[in-house]
PDB file of C-alpha atoms in Angstrom:
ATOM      1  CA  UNK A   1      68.330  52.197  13.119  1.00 43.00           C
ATOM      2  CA  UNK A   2      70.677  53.952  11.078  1.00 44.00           C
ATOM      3  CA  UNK A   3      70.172  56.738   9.209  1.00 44.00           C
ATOM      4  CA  UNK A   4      71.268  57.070   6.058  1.00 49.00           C
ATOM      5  CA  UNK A   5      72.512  60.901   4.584  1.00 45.00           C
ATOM      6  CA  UNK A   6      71.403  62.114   1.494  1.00 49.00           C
ATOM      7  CA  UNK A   7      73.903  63.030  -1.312  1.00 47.00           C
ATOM      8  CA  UNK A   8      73.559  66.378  -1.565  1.00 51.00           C
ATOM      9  CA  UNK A   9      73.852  66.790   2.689  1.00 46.00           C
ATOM     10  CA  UNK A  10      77.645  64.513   1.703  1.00 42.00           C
ATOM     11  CA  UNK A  11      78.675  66.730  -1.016  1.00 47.00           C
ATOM     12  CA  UNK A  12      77.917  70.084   1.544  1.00 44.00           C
ATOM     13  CA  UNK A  13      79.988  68.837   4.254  1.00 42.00           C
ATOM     14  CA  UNK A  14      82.933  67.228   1.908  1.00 43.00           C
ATOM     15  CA  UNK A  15      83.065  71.296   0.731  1.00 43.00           C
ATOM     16  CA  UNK A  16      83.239  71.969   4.282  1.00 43.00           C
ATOM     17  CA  UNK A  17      86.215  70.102   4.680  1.00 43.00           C
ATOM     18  CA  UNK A  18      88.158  70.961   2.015  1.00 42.00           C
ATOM     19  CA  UNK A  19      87.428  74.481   2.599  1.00 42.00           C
ATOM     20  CA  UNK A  20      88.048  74.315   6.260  1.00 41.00           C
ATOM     21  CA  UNK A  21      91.771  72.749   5.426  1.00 38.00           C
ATOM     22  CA  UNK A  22      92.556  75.462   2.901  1.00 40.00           C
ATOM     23  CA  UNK A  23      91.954  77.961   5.697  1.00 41.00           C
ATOM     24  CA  UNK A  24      94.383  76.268   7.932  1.00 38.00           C
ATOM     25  CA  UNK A  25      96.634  75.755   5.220  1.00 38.00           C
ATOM     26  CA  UNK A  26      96.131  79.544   3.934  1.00 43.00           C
ATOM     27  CA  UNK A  27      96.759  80.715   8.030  1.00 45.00           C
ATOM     28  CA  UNK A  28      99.846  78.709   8.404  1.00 38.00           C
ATOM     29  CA  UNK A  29     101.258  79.956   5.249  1.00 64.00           C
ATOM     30  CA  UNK A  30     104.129  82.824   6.637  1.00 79.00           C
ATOM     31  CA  UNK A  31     105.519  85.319   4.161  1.00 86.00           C
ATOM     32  CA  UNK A  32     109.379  85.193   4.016  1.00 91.00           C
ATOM     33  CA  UNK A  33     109.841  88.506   5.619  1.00 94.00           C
ATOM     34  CA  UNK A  34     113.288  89.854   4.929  1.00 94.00           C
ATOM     35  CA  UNK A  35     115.705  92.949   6.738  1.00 96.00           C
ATOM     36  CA  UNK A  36     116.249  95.617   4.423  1.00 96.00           C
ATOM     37  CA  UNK A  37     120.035  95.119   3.461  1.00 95.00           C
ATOM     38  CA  UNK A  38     120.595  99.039   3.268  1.00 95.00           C
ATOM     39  CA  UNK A  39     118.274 100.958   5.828  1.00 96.00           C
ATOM     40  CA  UNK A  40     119.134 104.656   6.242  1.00 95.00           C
ATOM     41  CA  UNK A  41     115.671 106.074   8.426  1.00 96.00           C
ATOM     42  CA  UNK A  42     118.031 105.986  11.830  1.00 97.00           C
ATOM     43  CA  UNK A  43     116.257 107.648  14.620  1.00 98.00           C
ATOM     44  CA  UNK A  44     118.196 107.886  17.945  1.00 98.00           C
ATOM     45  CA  UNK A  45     115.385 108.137  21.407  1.00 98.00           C
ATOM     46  CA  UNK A  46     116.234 109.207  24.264  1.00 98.00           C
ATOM     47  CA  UNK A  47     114.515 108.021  28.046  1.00 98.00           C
ATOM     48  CA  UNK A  48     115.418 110.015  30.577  1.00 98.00           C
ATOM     49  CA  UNK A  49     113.502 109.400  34.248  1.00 98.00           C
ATOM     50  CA  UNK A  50     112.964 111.664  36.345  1.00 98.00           C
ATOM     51  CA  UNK A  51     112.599 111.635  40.247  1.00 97.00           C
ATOM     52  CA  UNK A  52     112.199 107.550  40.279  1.00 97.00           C
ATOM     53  CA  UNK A  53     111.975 106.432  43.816  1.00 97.00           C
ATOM     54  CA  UNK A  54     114.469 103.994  43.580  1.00 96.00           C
ATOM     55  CA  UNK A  55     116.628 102.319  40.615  1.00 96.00           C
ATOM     56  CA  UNK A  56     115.146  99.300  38.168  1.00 97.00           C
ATOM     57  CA  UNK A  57     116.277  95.487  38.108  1.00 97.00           C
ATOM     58  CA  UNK A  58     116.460  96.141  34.316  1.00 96.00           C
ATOM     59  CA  UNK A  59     115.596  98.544  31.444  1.00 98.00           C
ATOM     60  CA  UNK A  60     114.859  97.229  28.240  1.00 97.00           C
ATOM     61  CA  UNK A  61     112.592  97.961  25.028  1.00 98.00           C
ATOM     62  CA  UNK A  62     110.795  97.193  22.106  1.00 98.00           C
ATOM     63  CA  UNK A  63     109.566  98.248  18.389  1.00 98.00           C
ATOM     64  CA  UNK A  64     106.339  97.346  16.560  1.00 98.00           C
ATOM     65  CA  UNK A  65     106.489  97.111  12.941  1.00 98.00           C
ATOM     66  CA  UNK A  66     103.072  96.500  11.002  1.00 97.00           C
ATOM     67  CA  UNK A  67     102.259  96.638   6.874  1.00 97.00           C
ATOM     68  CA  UNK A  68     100.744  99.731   6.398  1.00 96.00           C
ATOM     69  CA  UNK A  69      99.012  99.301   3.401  1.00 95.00           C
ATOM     70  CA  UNK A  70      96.314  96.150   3.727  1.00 94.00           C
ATOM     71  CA  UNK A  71      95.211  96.148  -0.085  1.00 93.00           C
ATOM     72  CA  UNK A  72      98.924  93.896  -0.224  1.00 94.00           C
ATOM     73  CA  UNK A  73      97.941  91.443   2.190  1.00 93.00           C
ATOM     74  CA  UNK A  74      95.213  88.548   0.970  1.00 91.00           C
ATOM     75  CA  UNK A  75      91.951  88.201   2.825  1.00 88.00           C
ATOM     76  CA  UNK A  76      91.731  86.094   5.369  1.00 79.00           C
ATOM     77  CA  UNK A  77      89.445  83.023   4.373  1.00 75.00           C
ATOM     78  CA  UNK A  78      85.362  82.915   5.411  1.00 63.00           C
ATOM     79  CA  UNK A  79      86.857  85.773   7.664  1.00 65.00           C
ATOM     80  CA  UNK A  80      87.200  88.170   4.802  1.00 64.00           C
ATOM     81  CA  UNK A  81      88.969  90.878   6.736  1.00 77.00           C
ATOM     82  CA  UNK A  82      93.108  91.031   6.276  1.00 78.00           C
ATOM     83  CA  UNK A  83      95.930  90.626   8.494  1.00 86.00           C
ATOM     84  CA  UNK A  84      98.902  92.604   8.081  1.00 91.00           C
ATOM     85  CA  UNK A  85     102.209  91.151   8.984  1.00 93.00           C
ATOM     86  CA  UNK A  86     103.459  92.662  12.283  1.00 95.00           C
ATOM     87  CA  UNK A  87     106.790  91.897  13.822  1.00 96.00           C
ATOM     88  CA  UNK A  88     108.050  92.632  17.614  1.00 97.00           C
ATOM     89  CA  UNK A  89     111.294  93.669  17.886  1.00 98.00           C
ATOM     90  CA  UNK A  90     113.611  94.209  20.905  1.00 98.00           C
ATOM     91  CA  UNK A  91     115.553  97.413  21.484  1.00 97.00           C
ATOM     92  CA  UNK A  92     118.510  98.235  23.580  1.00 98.00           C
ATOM     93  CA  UNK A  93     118.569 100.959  25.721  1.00 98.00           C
ATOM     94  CA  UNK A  94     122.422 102.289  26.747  1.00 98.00           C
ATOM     95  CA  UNK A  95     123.150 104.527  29.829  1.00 97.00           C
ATOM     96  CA  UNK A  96     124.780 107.165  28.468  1.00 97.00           C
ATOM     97  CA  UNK A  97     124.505 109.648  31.945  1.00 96.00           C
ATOM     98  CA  UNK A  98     122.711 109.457  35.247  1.00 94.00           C
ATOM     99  CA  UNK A  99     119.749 108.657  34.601  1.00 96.00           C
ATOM    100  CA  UNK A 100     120.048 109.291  30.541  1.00 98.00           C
ATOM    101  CA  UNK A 101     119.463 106.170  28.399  1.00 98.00           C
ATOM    102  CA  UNK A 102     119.939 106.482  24.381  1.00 98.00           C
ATOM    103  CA  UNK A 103     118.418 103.770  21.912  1.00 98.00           C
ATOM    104  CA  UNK A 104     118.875 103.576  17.977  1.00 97.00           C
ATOM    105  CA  UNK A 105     115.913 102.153  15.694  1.00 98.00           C
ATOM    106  CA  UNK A 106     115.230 102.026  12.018  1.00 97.00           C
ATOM    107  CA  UNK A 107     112.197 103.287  10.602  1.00 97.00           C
ATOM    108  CA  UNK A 108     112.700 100.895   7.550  1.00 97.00           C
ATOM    109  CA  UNK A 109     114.146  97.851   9.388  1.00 97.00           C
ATOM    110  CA  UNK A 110     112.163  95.456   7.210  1.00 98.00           C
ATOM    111  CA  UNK A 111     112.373  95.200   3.635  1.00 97.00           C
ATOM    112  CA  UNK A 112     109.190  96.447   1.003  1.00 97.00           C
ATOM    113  CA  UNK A 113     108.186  93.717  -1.063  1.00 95.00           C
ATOM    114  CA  UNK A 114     105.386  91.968  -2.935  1.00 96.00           C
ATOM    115  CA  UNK A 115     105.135  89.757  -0.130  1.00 93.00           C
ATOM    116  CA  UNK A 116     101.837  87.895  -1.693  1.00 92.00           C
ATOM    117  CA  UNK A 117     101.791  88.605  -5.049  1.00 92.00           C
ATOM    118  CA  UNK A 118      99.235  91.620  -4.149  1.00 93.00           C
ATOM    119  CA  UNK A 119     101.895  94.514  -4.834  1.00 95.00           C
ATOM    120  CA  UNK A 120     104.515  96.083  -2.491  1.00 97.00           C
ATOM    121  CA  UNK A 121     103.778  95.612   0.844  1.00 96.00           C
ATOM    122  CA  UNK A 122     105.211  98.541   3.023  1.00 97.00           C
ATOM    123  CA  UNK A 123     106.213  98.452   6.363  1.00 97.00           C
ATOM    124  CA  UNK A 124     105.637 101.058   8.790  1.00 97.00           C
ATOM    125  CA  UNK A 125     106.538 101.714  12.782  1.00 97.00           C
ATOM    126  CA  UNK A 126     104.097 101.338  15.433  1.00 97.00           C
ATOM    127  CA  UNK A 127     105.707 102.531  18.239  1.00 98.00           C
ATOM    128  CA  UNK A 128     108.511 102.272  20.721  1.00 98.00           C
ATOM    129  CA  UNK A 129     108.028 101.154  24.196  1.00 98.00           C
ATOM    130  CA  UNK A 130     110.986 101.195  27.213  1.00 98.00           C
ATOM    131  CA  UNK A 131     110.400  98.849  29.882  1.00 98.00           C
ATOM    132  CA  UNK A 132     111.440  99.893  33.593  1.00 98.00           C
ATOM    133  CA  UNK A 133     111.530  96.594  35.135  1.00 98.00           C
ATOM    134  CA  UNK A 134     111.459  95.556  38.918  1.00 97.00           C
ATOM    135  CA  UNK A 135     110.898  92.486  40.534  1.00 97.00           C
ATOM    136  CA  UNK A 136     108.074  91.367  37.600  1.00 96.00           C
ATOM    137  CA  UNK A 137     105.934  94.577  37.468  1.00 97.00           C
ATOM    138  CA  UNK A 138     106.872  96.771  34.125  1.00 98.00           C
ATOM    139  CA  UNK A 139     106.770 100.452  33.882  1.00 98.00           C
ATOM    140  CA  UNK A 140     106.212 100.901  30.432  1.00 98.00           C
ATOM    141  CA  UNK A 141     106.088 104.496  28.638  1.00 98.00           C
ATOM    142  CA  UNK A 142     105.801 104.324  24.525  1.00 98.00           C
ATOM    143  CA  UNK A 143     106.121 106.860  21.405  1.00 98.00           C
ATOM    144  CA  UNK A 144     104.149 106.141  18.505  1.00 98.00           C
ATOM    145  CA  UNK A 145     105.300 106.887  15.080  1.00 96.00           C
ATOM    146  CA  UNK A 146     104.171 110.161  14.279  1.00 97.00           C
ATOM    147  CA  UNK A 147     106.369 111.623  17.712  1.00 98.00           C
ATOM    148  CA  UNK A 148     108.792 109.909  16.339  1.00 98.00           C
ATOM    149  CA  UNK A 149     109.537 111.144  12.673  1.00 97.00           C
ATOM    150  CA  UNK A 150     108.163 114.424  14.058  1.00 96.00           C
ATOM    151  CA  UNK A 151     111.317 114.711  16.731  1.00 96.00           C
ATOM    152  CA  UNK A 152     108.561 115.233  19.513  1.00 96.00           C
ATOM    153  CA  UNK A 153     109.280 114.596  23.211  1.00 98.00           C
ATOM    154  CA  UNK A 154     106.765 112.957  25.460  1.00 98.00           C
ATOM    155  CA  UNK A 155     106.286 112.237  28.967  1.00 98.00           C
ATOM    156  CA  UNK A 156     104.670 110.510  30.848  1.00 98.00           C
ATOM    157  CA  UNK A 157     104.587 110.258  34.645  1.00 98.00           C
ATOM    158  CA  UNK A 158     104.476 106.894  37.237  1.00 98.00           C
ATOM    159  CA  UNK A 159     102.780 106.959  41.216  1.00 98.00           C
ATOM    160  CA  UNK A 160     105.487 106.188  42.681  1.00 97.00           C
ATOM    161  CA  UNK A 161     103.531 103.947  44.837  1.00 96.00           C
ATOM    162  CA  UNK A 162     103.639 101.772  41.138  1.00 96.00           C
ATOM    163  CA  UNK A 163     107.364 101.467  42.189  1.00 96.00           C
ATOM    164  CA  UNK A 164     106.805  99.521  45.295  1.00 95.00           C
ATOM    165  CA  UNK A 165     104.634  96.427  43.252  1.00 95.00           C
ATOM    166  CA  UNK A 166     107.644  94.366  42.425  1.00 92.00           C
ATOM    167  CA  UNK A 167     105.569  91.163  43.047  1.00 94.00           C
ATOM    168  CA  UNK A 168     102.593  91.823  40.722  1.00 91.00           C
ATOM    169  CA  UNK A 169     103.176  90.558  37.349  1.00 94.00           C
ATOM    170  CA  UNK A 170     101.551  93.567  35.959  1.00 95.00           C
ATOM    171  CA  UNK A 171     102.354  96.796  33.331  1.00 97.00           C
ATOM    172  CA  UNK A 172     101.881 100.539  33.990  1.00 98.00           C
ATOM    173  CA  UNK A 173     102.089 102.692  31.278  1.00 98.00           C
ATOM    174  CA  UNK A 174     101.844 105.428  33.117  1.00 97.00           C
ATOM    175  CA  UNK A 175      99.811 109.241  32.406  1.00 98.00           C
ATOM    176  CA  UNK A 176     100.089 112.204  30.172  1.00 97.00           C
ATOM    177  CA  UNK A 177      99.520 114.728  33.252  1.00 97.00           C
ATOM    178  CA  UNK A 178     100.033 113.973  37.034  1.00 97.00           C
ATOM    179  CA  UNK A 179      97.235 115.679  37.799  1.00 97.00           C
ATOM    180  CA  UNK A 180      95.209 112.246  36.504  1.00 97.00           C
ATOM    181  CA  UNK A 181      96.550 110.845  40.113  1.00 97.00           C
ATOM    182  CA  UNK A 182      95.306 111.753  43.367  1.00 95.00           C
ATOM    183  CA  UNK A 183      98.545 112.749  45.067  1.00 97.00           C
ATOM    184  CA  UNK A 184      99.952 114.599  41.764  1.00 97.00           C
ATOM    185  CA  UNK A 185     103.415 115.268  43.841  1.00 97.00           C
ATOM    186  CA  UNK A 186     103.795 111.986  44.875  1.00 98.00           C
ATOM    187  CA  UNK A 187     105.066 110.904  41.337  1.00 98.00           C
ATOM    188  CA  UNK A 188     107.835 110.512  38.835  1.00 98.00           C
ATOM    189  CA  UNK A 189     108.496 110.917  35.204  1.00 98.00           C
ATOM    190  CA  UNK A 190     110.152 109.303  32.410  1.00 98.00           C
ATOM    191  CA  UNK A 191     110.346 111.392  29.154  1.00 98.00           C
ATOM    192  CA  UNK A 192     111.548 110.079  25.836  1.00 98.00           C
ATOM    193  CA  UNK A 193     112.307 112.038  22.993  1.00 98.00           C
ATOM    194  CA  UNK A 194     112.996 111.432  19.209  1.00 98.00           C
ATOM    195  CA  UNK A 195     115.875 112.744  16.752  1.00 97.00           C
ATOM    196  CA  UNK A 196     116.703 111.697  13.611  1.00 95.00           C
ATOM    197  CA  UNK A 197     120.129 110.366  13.198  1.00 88.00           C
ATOM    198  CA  UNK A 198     121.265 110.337   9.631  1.00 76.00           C
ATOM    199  CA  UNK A 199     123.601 107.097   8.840  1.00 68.00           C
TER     200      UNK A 199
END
């Protein structure tokens, strides 16, 4: 037997549908993020490791940019909450001395801009991460933004142990204080440090 719907049910879940393709349409829907054709907030970081068991396959890096200020960015259909644009950049790190390693970022990569018609949207850093590679598992230390425009220097220290898992696919980012491990000796450091580099 069939069943037959009832107008008002049809009408409900045709507004289902149309709403449900807006949201795709609205999530798909990229703003044309541009590079800032003049940046001038340089910062210059510097890794240097300390005591590493052994060298790396690779060292490499990477920058997270984020809007800062939400009320620019539309809400997110049914979701209601906001998501600001982000973008993952990568950053190279150049020997510069045993064991030394310098890298150059700008603070205002990314262009401010009334991205969605919501006022200026404002981009801000993250953080910075270096990536001591071997074999496929990642030692990973980071500075966050306020280290950075502050000129702080942080460290963090590895097991050395961490060294010798080339063949997990895995990251370590490491500890504020080698006393966190149970053979605090038995470890190495990698400390990165932030300056301000005017163009």
């Amino acid at each position: 037997m069939k069943t037959r719907l009832k107008p008002a049910y049809i009408a409900f879940i045709s507004l289902l549908l149309i709403l449900s393709t807006y949201a795709c349409g609205a999530s798909m829907k990229k703003p044309d993020i541009k590079l800032n054709p003049n940046p001038r907030m340089r910062y210059e970081i510097t890794m240097t490791i300390h005591g590493a068991p052994g060298p790396f396959d690779r060292i490499e890096g990477s920058i997270d940019y984020k809007v800062g200020n939400p009320a620019s960015v539309p809400l997110t259909p049914f979701s209601g909450a906001t998501v600001e644009p982000q973008r993952h950049e990568t950053v190279e790190f150049r020997k510069v001395g045993e064991n030394v390693y310098k890298a150059e970022i700008y603070a205002d990569m990314f262009l401010d801009e009334d991205y969605f018609g919501q006022g200026v949207c404002h981009w801000v850093v993250e953080g910075l991460s270096a990536d001591l590679i071997v074999g496929s598992h990642n030692l990973s230390p980071a500075i966050f933004r306020d280290d950075i425009f502050s000129g702080a220097t942080i460290t963090r220290y590895f097991a050395n142990i961490s060294y010798t898992f080339r063949d997990r696919s895995s990251i370590d980012i490491g500890s504020s204080d080698p006393k966190d491990y149970k053979r605090p000796d038995d470890t190495f450091s990698v400390t990165l440090s932030s300056t301000e580099s005017f163009p």
